[in-house]
mmCIF file of C-alpha atoms in Angstrom:
data_model
loop_
_atom_site.group_PDB
_atom_site.id
_atom_site.type_symbol
_atom_site.label_atom_id
_atom_site.label_comp_id
_atom_site.label_asym_id
_atom_site.label_seq_id
_atom_site.Cartn_x
_atom_site.Cartn_y
_atom_site.Cartn_z
ATOM 1 C CA UNK A 1 -0.040 -0.235 0.210
ATOM 2 C CA UNK A 2 1.318 3.371 -0.603
ATOM 3 C CA UNK A 3 2.843 5.583 2.424
ATOM 4 C CA UNK A 4 0.891 8.386 1.189
ATOM 5 C CA UNK A 5 -2.676 8.664 2.348
ATOM 6 C CA UNK A 6 -3.812 11.453 1.046
ATOM 7 C CA UNK A 7 -1.948 14.444 -0.694
ATOM 8 C CA UNK A 8 -1.704 18.396 -0.270
ATOM 9 C CA UNK A 9 -3.910 19.509 -3.200
ATOM 10 C CA UNK A 10 -6.607 17.090 -1.581
ATOM 11 C CA UNK A 11 -6.411 18.980 1.990
ATOM 12 C CA UNK A 12 -6.249 22.567 0.708
ATOM 13 C CA UNK A 13 -9.590 21.251 -1.595
ATOM 14 C CA UNK A 14 -12.318 18.954 -0.942
ATOM 15 C CA UNK A 15 -12.361 16.210 1.663
ATOM 16 C CA UNK A 16 -9.610 13.672 1.491
ATOM 17 C CA UNK A 17 -10.561 10.440 0.095
ATOM 18 C CA UNK A 18 -8.879 7.955 2.015
ATOM 19 C CA UNK A 19 -8.536 7.217 5.808
ATOM 20 C CA UNK A 20 -5.719 8.348 7.174
ATOM 21 C CA UNK A 21 -3.317 4.854 8.560
ATOM 22 C CA UNK A 22 -0.884 6.910 10.890
ATOM 23 C CA UNK A 23 2.782 7.595 9.848
ATOM 24 C CA UNK A 24 5.149 5.404 9.226
ATOM 25 C CA UNK A 25 8.642 5.595 11.406
ATOM 26 C CA UNK A 26 10.437 7.101 8.246
ATOM 27 C CA UNK A 27 7.767 10.136 8.296
ATOM 28 C CA UNK A 28 9.218 10.897 11.950
ATOM 29 C CA UNK A 29 12.884 10.722 11.032
ATOM 30 C CA UNK A 30 11.450 13.238 7.703
ATOM 31 C CA UNK A 31 10.750 15.664 10.052
ATOM 32 C CA UNK A 32 13.872 16.243 11.300
ATOM 33 C CA UNK A 33 15.036 17.068 8.151
ATOM 34 C CA UNK A 34 17.652 14.753 7.708
ATOM 35 C CA UNK A 35 19.650 16.266 4.619
ATOM 36 C CA UNK A 36 20.134 19.539 6.372
ATOM 37 C CA UNK A 37 21.100 17.427 9.802
ATOM 38 C CA UNK A 38 24.075 15.896 7.609
ATOM 39 C CA UNK A 39 25.584 18.806 6.703
ATOM 40 C CA UNK A 40 25.393 20.507 10.719
ATOM 41 C CA UNK A 41 27.005 17.329 11.774
ATOM 42 C CA UNK A 42 29.771 17.863 9.386
ATOM 43 C CA UNK A 43 30.560 20.991 10.354
ATOM 44 C CA UNK A 44 29.666 20.590 14.636
ATOM 45 C CA UNK A 45 32.530 17.514 13.737
ATOM 46 C CA UNK A 46 34.957 20.047 12.359
ATOM 47 C CA UNK A 47 34.464 22.195 15.044
ATOM 48 C CA UNK A 48 35.125 20.036 17.669
ATOM 49 C CA UNK A 49 38.146 18.574 15.858
ATOM 50 C CA UNK A 50 39.693 21.674 15.032
ATOM 51 C CA UNK A 51 39.199 22.789 18.860
ATOM 52 C CA UNK A 52 42.310 23.385 21.358
ATOM 53 C CA UNK A 53 42.040 21.182 23.947
ATOM 54 C CA UNK A 54 41.063 17.179 24.209
ATOM 55 C CA UNK A 55 37.200 15.804 24.487
ATOM 56 C CA UNK A 56 36.685 12.295 25.411
ATOM 57 C CA UNK A 57 35.940 10.516 22.245
ATOM 58 C CA UNK A 58 32.327 9.054 23.957
ATOM 59 C CA UNK A 59 31.489 12.830 25.479
ATOM 60 C CA UNK A 60 32.206 13.861 21.476
ATOM 61 C CA UNK A 61 30.100 11.766 19.766
ATOM 62 C CA UNK A 62 27.064 12.721 22.036
ATOM 63 C CA UNK A 63 28.012 16.260 21.593
ATOM 64 C CA UNK A 64 27.782 15.864 18.016
ATOM 65 C CA UNK A 65 24.453 13.263 18.560
ATOM 66 C CA UNK A 66 23.150 16.473 20.482
ATOM 67 C CA UNK A 67 24.122 19.246 17.614
ATOM 68 C CA UNK A 68 22.180 16.544 15.159
ATOM 69 C CA UNK A 69 19.335 16.270 17.612
ATOM 70 C CA UNK A 70 19.055 19.974 18.095
ATOM 71 C CA UNK A 71 19.074 20.911 14.307
ATOM 72 C CA UNK A 72 16.553 17.826 13.566
ATOM 73 C CA UNK A 73 14.186 19.768 16.323
ATOM 74 C CA UNK A 74 14.179 23.363 15.020
ATOM 75 C CA UNK A 75 13.549 21.443 11.606
ATOM 76 C CA UNK A 76 10.461 19.839 13.075
ATOM 77 C CA UNK A 77 9.409 23.020 14.454
ATOM 78 C CA UNK A 78 10.196 24.891 11.193
ATOM 79 C CA UNK A 79 8.046 22.198 9.342
ATOM 80 C CA UNK A 80 5.339 22.955 11.805
ATOM 81 C CA UNK A 81 4.857 26.615 11.340
ATOM 82 C CA UNK A 82 5.403 26.566 7.595
ATOM 83 C CA UNK A 83 2.625 23.885 6.708
ATOM 84 C CA UNK A 84 0.338 26.108 5.155
ATOM 85 C CA UNK A 85 3.353 27.181 2.799
ATOM 86 C CA UNK A 86 4.776 23.670 2.150
ATOM 87 C CA UNK A 87 1.436 22.701 1.245
ATOM 88 C CA UNK A 88 1.560 25.244 -1.752
ATOM 89 C CA UNK A 89 5.316 24.636 -2.960
ATOM 90 C CA UNK A 90 5.963 21.727 -5.293
ATOM 91 C CA UNK A 91 9.696 21.234 -3.152
ATOM 92 C CA UNK A 92 8.074 20.781 0.002
ATOM 93 C CA UNK A 93 4.604 19.271 -0.738
ATOM 94 C CA UNK A 94 5.631 15.831 0.184
ATOM 95 C CA UNK A 95 6.774 16.811 3.789
ATOM 96 C CA UNK A 96 5.030 15.061 6.406
ATOM 97 C CA UNK A 97 2.554 17.709 7.521
ATOM 98 C CA UNK A 98 1.636 18.922 4.097
ATOM 99 C CA UNK A 99 1.108 14.996 3.100
ATOM 100 C CA UNK A 100 -0.930 14.617 5.548
ATOM 101 C CA UNK A 101 1.212 11.796 7.260
ATOM 102 C CA UNK A 102 1.591 13.735 10.839
ATOM 103 C CA UNK A 103 -0.921 16.121 12.393
ATOM 104 C CA UNK A 104 0.763 19.506 13.216
ATOM 105 C CA UNK A 105 0.164 19.444 16.400
ATOM 106 C CA UNK A 106 2.356 16.237 17.167
ATOM 107 C CA UNK A 107 5.005 17.934 15.168
ATOM 108 C CA UNK A 108 5.213 20.828 17.309
ATOM 109 C CA UNK A 109 5.449 18.434 20.444
ATOM 110 C CA UNK A 110 7.925 16.342 18.380
ATOM 111 C CA UNK A 111 10.416 19.411 18.012
ATOM 112 C CA UNK A 112 9.866 20.830 21.182
ATOM 113 C CA UNK A 113 10.613 17.769 23.014
ATOM 114 C CA UNK A 114 13.626 17.197 21.046
ATOM 115 C CA UNK A 115 15.093 20.547 21.642
ATOM 116 C CA UNK A 116 14.830 20.339 25.446
ATOM 117 C CA UNK A 117 16.342 16.610 25.044
ATOM 118 C CA UNK A 118 19.450 17.995 23.026
ATOM 119 C CA UNK A 119 20.324 21.047 24.875
ATOM 120 C CA UNK A 120 19.838 19.135 28.360
ATOM 121 C CA UNK A 121 21.742 16.292 27.154
ATOM 122 C CA UNK A 122 24.490 18.395 25.788
ATOM 123 C CA UNK A 123 25.001 20.686 29.059
ATOM 124 C CA UNK A 124 25.261 16.781 31.014
ATOM 125 C CA UNK A 125 27.446 15.705 28.521
ATOM 126 C CA UNK A 126 29.969 18.520 28.090
ATOM 127 C CA UNK A 127 28.934 22.297 29.388
ATOM 128 C CA UNK A 128 26.430 25.061 29.483
ATOM 129 C CA UNK A 129 28.230 27.144 26.735
ATOM 130 C CA UNK A 130 27.979 24.464 24.494
ATOM 131 C CA UNK A 131 24.198 23.932 25.428
ATOM 132 C CA UNK A 132 23.803 27.611 25.500
ATOM 133 C CA UNK A 133 24.344 27.868 22.156
ATOM 134 C CA UNK A 134 22.585 25.546 21.045
ATOM 135 C CA UNK A 135 19.465 26.805 22.886
ATOM 136 C CA UNK A 136 20.155 29.653 21.150
ATOM 137 C CA UNK A 137 20.563 28.372 17.714
ATOM 138 C CA UNK A 138 17.451 26.403 18.037
ATOM 139 C CA UNK A 139 15.765 29.527 18.999
ATOM 140 C CA UNK A 140 17.364 31.233 16.031
ATOM 141 C CA UNK A 141 16.142 28.998 13.501
ATOM 142 C CA UNK A 142 12.696 28.254 14.771
ATOM 143 C CA UNK A 143 11.730 31.920 15.706
ATOM 144 C CA UNK A 144 13.965 34.429 14.513
ATOM 145 C CA UNK A 145 14.292 32.491 10.932
ATOM 146 C CA UNK A 146 10.670 30.976 10.742
ATOM 147 C CA UNK A 147 8.261 32.614 12.228
ATOM 148 C CA UNK A 148 9.867 36.332 12.202
ATOM 149 C CA UNK A 149 11.655 37.135 8.905
ATOM 150 C CA UNK A 150 10.782 34.542 6.902
ATOM 151 C CA UNK A 151 7.646 35.604 5.358
ATOM 152 C CA UNK A 152 8.771 39.268 6.269
ATOM 153 C CA UNK A 153 11.955 40.798 4.366
ATOM 154 C CA UNK A 154 13.533 39.462 1.265
ATOM 155 C CA UNK A 155 16.635 39.618 3.550
ATOM 156 C CA UNK A 156 15.326 36.306 5.471
ATOM 157 C CA UNK A 157 18.125 34.065 4.559
ATOM 158 C CA UNK A 158 20.827 36.320 4.984
ATOM 159 C CA UNK A 159 19.963 36.827 8.486
ATOM 160 C CA UNK A 160 18.568 33.434 8.699
ATOM 161 C CA UNK A 161 22.090 32.096 7.497
ATOM 162 C CA UNK A 162 23.341 32.257 11.026
ATOM 163 C CA UNK A 163 20.732 29.581 12.098
ATOM 164 C CA UNK A 164 23.312 27.315 9.986
ATOM 165 C CA UNK A 165 26.484 28.595 10.773
ATOM 166 C CA UNK A 166 25.939 27.747 14.668
ATOM 167 C CA UNK A 167 27.142 23.950 14.522
ATOM 168 C CA UNK A 168 31.118 24.492 14.579
ATOM 169 C CA UNK A 169 30.678 27.033 17.318
ATOM 170 C CA UNK A 170 28.843 24.608 19.434
ATOM 171 C CA UNK A 171 31.400 21.703 18.431
ATOM 172 C CA UNK A 172 34.154 24.080 19.237
ATOM 173 C CA UNK A 173 32.893 25.194 22.411
ATOM 174 C CA UNK A 174 32.239 21.830 23.697
ATOM 175 C CA UNK A 175 35.513 20.895 23.923
ATOM 176 C CA UNK A 176 37.019 24.366 25.438
ATOM 177 C CA UNK A 177 33.689 25.390 27.218
ATOM 178 C CA UNK A 178 34.124 28.696 25.358
ATOM 179 C CA UNK A 179 34.157 30.518 22.375
ATOM 180 C CA UNK A 180 37.318 30.964 20.158
ATOM 181 C CA UNK A 181 38.084 32.837 17.223
ATOM 182 C CA UNK A 182 38.412 30.116 14.552
ATOM 183 C CA UNK A 183 34.880 28.981 15.485
ATOM 184 C CA UNK A 184 33.674 32.489 14.702
ATOM 185 C CA UNK A 185 35.350 32.312 11.415
ATOM 186 C CA UNK A 186 33.544 29.166 10.534
ATOM 187 C CA UNK A 187 30.244 30.894 11.947
ATOM 188 C CA UNK A 188 31.390 33.796 9.459
ATOM 189 C CA UNK A 189 31.737 31.886 6.687
ATOM 190 C CA UNK A 190 28.807 29.842 7.009
ATOM 191 C CA UNK A 191 26.675 33.107 7.394
ATOM 192 C CA UNK A 192 28.419 34.691 4.285
ATOM 193 C CA UNK A 193 27.777 31.140 2.116
ATOM 194 C CA UNK A 194 24.093 31.244 2.637
ATOM 195 C CA UNK A 195 22.744 33.951 0.553
ATOM 196 C CA UNK A 196 24.436 32.946 -2.703
ATOM 197 C CA UNK A 197 23.570 29.442 -1.731
ATOM 198 C CA UNK A 198 19.910 30.005 -1.308
ATOM 199 C CA UNK A 199 19.876 32.875 -3.772
ATOM 200 C CA UNK A 200 20.572 30.322 -6.302
ATOM 201 C CA UNK A 201 18.176 27.965 -5.595
ATOM 202 C CA UNK A 202 15.698 30.522 -5.373
ATOM 203 C CA UNK A 203 16.505 32.120 -8.803
ATOM 204 C CA UNK A 204 15.167 28.851 -10.482
ATOM 205 C CA UNK A 205 12.561 28.106 -7.775
ATOM 206 C CA UNK A 206 11.466 31.875 -7.209
ATOM 207 C CA UNK A 207 7.648 30.533 -8.806
ATOM 208 C CA UNK A 208 7.321 28.116 -5.934
ATOM 209 C CA UNK A 209 7.845 30.960 -3.271
ATOM 210 C CA UNK A 210 6.073 33.485 -5.294
ATOM 211 C CA UNK A 211 3.020 30.841 -4.896
ATOM 212 C CA UNK A 212 3.898 30.734 -1.210
ATOM 213 C CA UNK A 213 4.221 34.453 -1.059
ATOM 214 C CA UNK A 214 7.357 34.293 0.913
ATOM 215 C CA UNK A 215 9.256 37.418 -0.174
ATOM 216 C CA UNK A 216 12.507 35.947 -1.258
ATOM 217 C CA UNK A 217 14.908 38.222 -3.631
ATOM 218 C CA UNK A 218 13.942 37.302 -6.925
ATOM 219 C CA UNK A 219 10.340 37.650 -6.003
ATOM 220 C CA UNK A 220 10.643 41.297 -4.425
ATOM 221 C CA UNK A 221 13.495 42.647 -6.031
ATOM 222 C CA UNK A 222 13.576 40.464 -9.715
ATOM 223 C CA UNK A 223 16.127 38.241 -10.810
ATOM 224 C CA UNK A 224 18.671 40.838 -11.892
ATOM 225 C CA UNK A 225 19.051 42.298 -8.551
ATOM 226 C CA UNK A 226 19.389 38.935 -6.864
ATOM 227 C CA UNK A 227 21.979 37.584 -9.798
ATOM 228 C CA UNK A 228 24.335 40.688 -8.716
ATOM 229 C CA UNK A 229 24.105 40.011 -4.860
ATOM 230 C CA UNK A 230 24.782 36.274 -5.283
ATOM 231 C CA UNK A 231 28.042 37.927 -7.252
ATOM 232 C CA UNK A 232 28.564 40.112 -4.496
ATOM 233 C CA UNK A 233 28.165 37.862 -1.287
ATOM 234 C CA UNK A 234 30.837 35.135 -3.295
ATOM 235 C CA UNK A 235 33.061 38.309 -3.863
ATOM 236 C CA UNK A 236 33.086 39.116 -0.035
ATOM 237 C CA UNK A 237 33.470 35.279 1.094
ATOM 238 C CA UNK A 238 36.832 34.825 -0.686
ATOM 239 C CA UNK A 239 38.591 36.867 1.231
ATOM 240 C CA UNK A 240 36.669 35.615 4.648
ATOM 241 C CA UNK A 241 36.873 32.045 3.827
ATOM 242 C CA UNK A 242 40.725 32.104 3.274
ATOM 243 C CA UNK A 243 41.186 34.473 6.264
ATOM 244 C CA UNK A 244 42.041 31.814 8.884
ATOM 245 C CA UNK A 245 45.356 31.488 7.254
ATOM 246 C CA UNK A 246 46.794 34.653 6.941
ATOM 247 C CA UNK A 247 45.322 34.800 10.840
ATOM 248 C CA UNK A 248 47.625 31.968 11.640
ATOM 249 C CA UNK A 249 44.518 29.953 12.719
ATOM 250 C CA UNK A 250 45.074 27.106 10.222
ATOM 251 C CA UNK A 251 48.043 26.346 7.953
ATOM 252 C CA UNK A 252 48.441 26.739 4.133
ATOM 253 C CA UNK A 253 46.776 23.266 3.627
ATOM 254 C CA UNK A 254 43.569 24.990 4.694
ATOM 255 C CA UNK A 255 44.283 28.545 3.154
ATOM 256 C CA UNK A 256 45.564 27.377 -0.492
ATOM 257 C CA UNK A 257 41.750 25.112 -0.425
ATOM 258 C CA UNK A 258 40.104 27.658 0.428
ATOM 259 C CA UNK A 259 41.710 30.194 -2.230
ATOM 260 C CA UNK A 260 41.166 27.658 -5.225
ATOM 261 C CA UNK A 261 37.881 26.949 -4.241
ATOM 262 C CA UNK A 262 36.373 30.223 -3.605
ATOM 263 C CA UNK A 263 37.686 31.222 -6.709
ATOM 264 C CA UNK A 264 35.468 28.873 -8.352
ATOM 265 C CA UNK A 265 33.086 29.307 -6.077
ATOM 266 C CA UNK A 266 33.326 33.321 -7.729
ATOM 267 C CA UNK A 267 33.415 31.608 -11.146
ATOM 268 C CA UNK A 268 30.068 30.026 -10.863
ATOM 269 C CA UNK A 269 28.621 33.381 -9.063
ATOM 270 C CA UNK A 270 30.219 35.177 -11.843
ATOM 271 C CA UNK A 271 28.101 32.974 -14.494
ATOM 272 C CA UNK A 272 25.089 33.507 -12.672
ATOM 273 C CA UNK A 273 25.116 37.214 -13.012
ATOM 274 C CA UNK A 274 26.285 36.620 -16.546
ATOM 275 C CA UNK A 275 23.707 34.089 -17.416
ATOM 276 C CA UNK A 276 21.786 34.841 -20.505
ATOM 277 C CA UNK A 277 18.739 37.142 -19.640
ATOM 278 C CA UNK A 278 15.971 38.891 -20.697
ATOM 279 C CA UNK A 279 15.504 42.954 -19.353
ATOM 280 C CA UNK A 280 14.009 41.836 -15.900
ATOM 281 C CA UNK A 281 17.029 39.194 -15.698
ATOM 282 C CA UNK A 282 15.174 36.362 -16.161
ATOM 283 C CA UNK A 283 17.234 33.663 -17.451
ATOM 284 C CA UNK A 284 16.830 32.402 -21.225
ATOM 285 C CA UNK A 285 18.705 29.256 -20.231
ATOM 286 C CA UNK A 286 16.708 27.359 -17.915
ATOM 287 C CA UNK A 287 19.264 28.645 -15.028
ATOM 288 C CA UNK A 288 21.348 26.483 -15.655
ATOM 289 C CA UNK A 289 24.429 28.834 -14.409
ATOM 290 C CA UNK A 290 22.103 29.082 -11.132
ATOM 291 C CA UNK A 291 21.668 25.473 -10.718
ATOM 292 C CA UNK A 292 25.462 24.876 -11.155
ATOM 293 C CA UNK A 293 26.180 27.504 -8.377
ATOM 294 C CA UNK A 294 23.563 26.053 -6.271
ATOM 295 C CA UNK A 295 25.164 22.328 -6.442
ATOM 296 C CA UNK A 296 28.782 23.582 -6.407
ATOM 297 C CA UNK A 297 27.934 25.410 -3.234
ATOM 298 C CA UNK A 298 27.091 22.793 -1.152
ATOM 299 C CA UNK A 299 30.330 21.022 -2.597
ATOM 300 C CA UNK A 300 32.529 24.335 -1.648
ATOM 301 C CA UNK A 301 31.364 24.354 1.852
ATOM 302 C CA UNK A 302 32.362 20.424 2.544
ATOM 303 C CA UNK A 303 35.731 21.020 1.038
ATOM 304 C CA UNK A 304 35.942 24.261 3.382
ATOM 305 C CA UNK A 305 35.619 22.366 6.395
ATOM 306 C CA UNK A 306 37.162 19.061 5.141
ATOM 307 C CA UNK A 307 40.236 21.204 4.680
ATOM 308 C CA UNK A 308 40.004 23.154 8.072
ATOM 309 C CA UNK A 309 40.075 19.351 9.884
ATOM 310 C CA UNK A 310 42.370 17.862 7.533
ATOM 311 C CA UNK A 311 44.783 21.100 8.258
ATOM 312 C CA UNK A 312 44.396 20.467 11.607
ATOM 313 C CA UNK A 313 45.382 16.877 11.595
ATOM 314 C CA UNK A 314 48.594 17.146 9.489
ATOM 315 C CA UNK B 1 -10.432 25.691 6.834
ATOM 316 C CA UNK B 2 -7.189 24.757 7.939
ATOM 317 C CA UNK B 3 -4.943 21.747 7.288
ATOM 318 C CA UNK B 4 -5.290 20.457 10.465
ATOM 319 C CA UNK B 5 -8.774 20.432 10.675
ATOM 320 C CA UNK B 6 -9.280 18.454 7.569
ATOM 321 C CA UNK B 7 -7.216 15.790 8.995
ATOM 322 C CA UNK B 8 -9.358 12.526 9.386
ATOM 323 C CA UNK B 9 -9.677 10.625 12.393
ATOM 324 C CA UNK B 10 -6.923 8.106 12.748
ATOM 325 C CA UNK B 11 -7.537 4.915 14.971
ATOM 326 C CA UNK B 12 -9.035 1.490 14.609
ATOM 327 C CA UNK B 13 -12.298 3.152 15.529
ATOM 328 C CA UNK B 14 -12.502 3.881 11.433
ATOM 329 C CA UNK B 15 -15.450 1.805 10.469
ATOM 330 C CA UNK B 16 -14.974 1.937 7.184
ATOM 331 C CA UNK B 17 -11.520 0.697 6.529
ATOM 332 C CA UNK B 18 -10.948 -2.842 4.418
ATOM 333 C CA UNK B 19 -9.099 -5.763 6.162
ATOM 334 C CA UNK B 20 -5.682 -4.306 4.241
ATOM 335 C CA UNK B 21 -6.304 -0.596 5.572
ATOM 336 C CA UNK B 22 -6.489 -2.272 8.602
ATOM 337 C CA UNK B 23 -3.331 -4.326 8.934
ATOM 338 C CA UNK B 24 -1.425 -1.688 7.467
ATOM 339 C CA UNK B 25 -2.870 0.566 10.323
ATOM 340 C CA UNK B 26 -1.769 -2.090 12.707
ATOM 341 C CA UNK B 27 1.773 -2.748 10.728
ATOM 342 C CA UNK B 28 2.828 1.093 11.221
ATOM 343 C CA UNK B 29 1.621 1.341 14.444
ATOM 344 C CA UNK B 30 4.127 -1.406 15.663
ATOM 345 C CA UNK B 31 6.664 0.094 13.913
ATOM 346 C CA UNK B 32 6.345 3.663 15.673
ATOM 347 C CA UNK B 33 6.011 1.842 18.867
ATOM 348 C CA UNK B 34 9.476 0.167 18.089
ATOM 349 C CA UNK B 35 11.186 3.281 16.804
ATOM 350 C CA UNK B 36 10.508 4.893 19.856
ATOM 351 C CA UNK B 37 11.139 1.889 22.294
ATOM 352 C CA UNK B 38 14.596 2.007 20.582
ATOM 353 C CA UNK B 39 14.776 5.423 21.273
ATOM 354 C CA UNK B 40 14.104 5.354 24.815
ATOM 355 C CA UNK B 41 16.409 2.715 25.143
ATOM 356 C CA UNK B 42 18.981 4.518 23.434
ATOM 357 C CA UNK B 43 18.324 7.913 25.453
ATOM 358 C CA UNK B 44 18.783 5.579 28.592
ATOM 359 C CA UNK B 45 22.111 4.180 27.043
ATOM 360 C CA UNK B 46 23.597 7.947 26.409
ATOM 361 C CA UNK B 47 22.887 8.624 29.692
ATOM 362 C CA UNK B 48 24.468 5.814 31.126
ATOM 363 C CA UNK B 49 27.561 6.137 28.978
ATOM 364 C CA UNK B 50 27.748 9.813 29.733
ATOM 365 C CA UNK B 51 27.583 9.561 33.508
ATOM 366 C CA UNK B 52 30.468 6.712 33.487
ATOM 367 C CA UNK B 53 32.526 8.709 31.553
ATOM 368 C CA UNK B 54 32.155 12.047 33.355
ATOM 369 C CA UNK B 55 32.342 10.300 36.805
ATOM 370 C CA UNK B 56 35.360 8.214 35.561
ATOM 371 C CA UNK B 57 37.321 11.493 34.053
ATOM 372 C CA UNK B 58 36.060 13.880 36.419
ATOM 373 C CA UNK B 59 34.836 12.550 39.326
ATOM 374 C CA UNK B 60 31.737 14.358 39.032
ATOM 375 C CA UNK B 61 28.847 14.943 37.179
ATOM 376 C CA UNK B 62 28.469 18.497 36.558
#
């Protein structure tokens, strides 16, 4: 039998035609946004590995688990709040709540309980600084980004980018008990990486955002303005990404990798800016450069953080 | 009417289910219960492991 009992169009239209059979365990896991978690685990682990000091491997593993759990909890709260607009967008239509697999109240409770567990467990396993930053990151994503900024300003993901930037700080704080320079720089890198990453996506998914009434930059200011901003943020990111090397926080392994991969990112973003377009900036190439930049942006962040960890270990 | 209001009632009280749907409902409920059991057991193990490591390394929990 199909896992989908009734779909969002049915929920938004007439009465559902089939009875709810309840969620699969997989649906509850999907509520945690596993793809986001994988990136969060990675950046958190790099923060933990590159921090000066020592942490027991068991406590380190628990710290990473707590970061993942906290990120998942924030994801569940995000899906609970955004269930109305998720049902309007093709990309999010199949999420457990708009698909009718999990009730909204259940998702809210799930998010709150996991948030509390993740913060308390991290405090128990490591220290209050790491737990405090984790608590703030959940609040930042669920309340500041999701409930406040996302539907109000085209700068939503610029400020919201901070939410995804916390794991490296939490990972490092779990080891040291305070906030040091390198994780702050890693935070800044993720912060400045987020706008070109999401705006590249929004260039080819802007119809979805427009339908849902989300004021993403291409919807409010147009594609041309967005293309320029993608390039500007990529250019700002370049010196920032390399900066840990001249500041003596990392070695040449990271520095050279950051320099090369950042130049490649600027090249991709230049492609977005210079894409064949009409007078309004709408792509005539089905947004091929934006799709390529979006894909590379994920690899780029992975390369930067991996290089940071390798640099620390060699 | 919101999405929440349109969620149909769930449970064995459903009278219009076929045998296949009822069996599917029970299978999903069992799977959810096992997941919850696993999560609770895992949580207990983590607390236990953290307590042992912290008491062994630092001589105190906090």
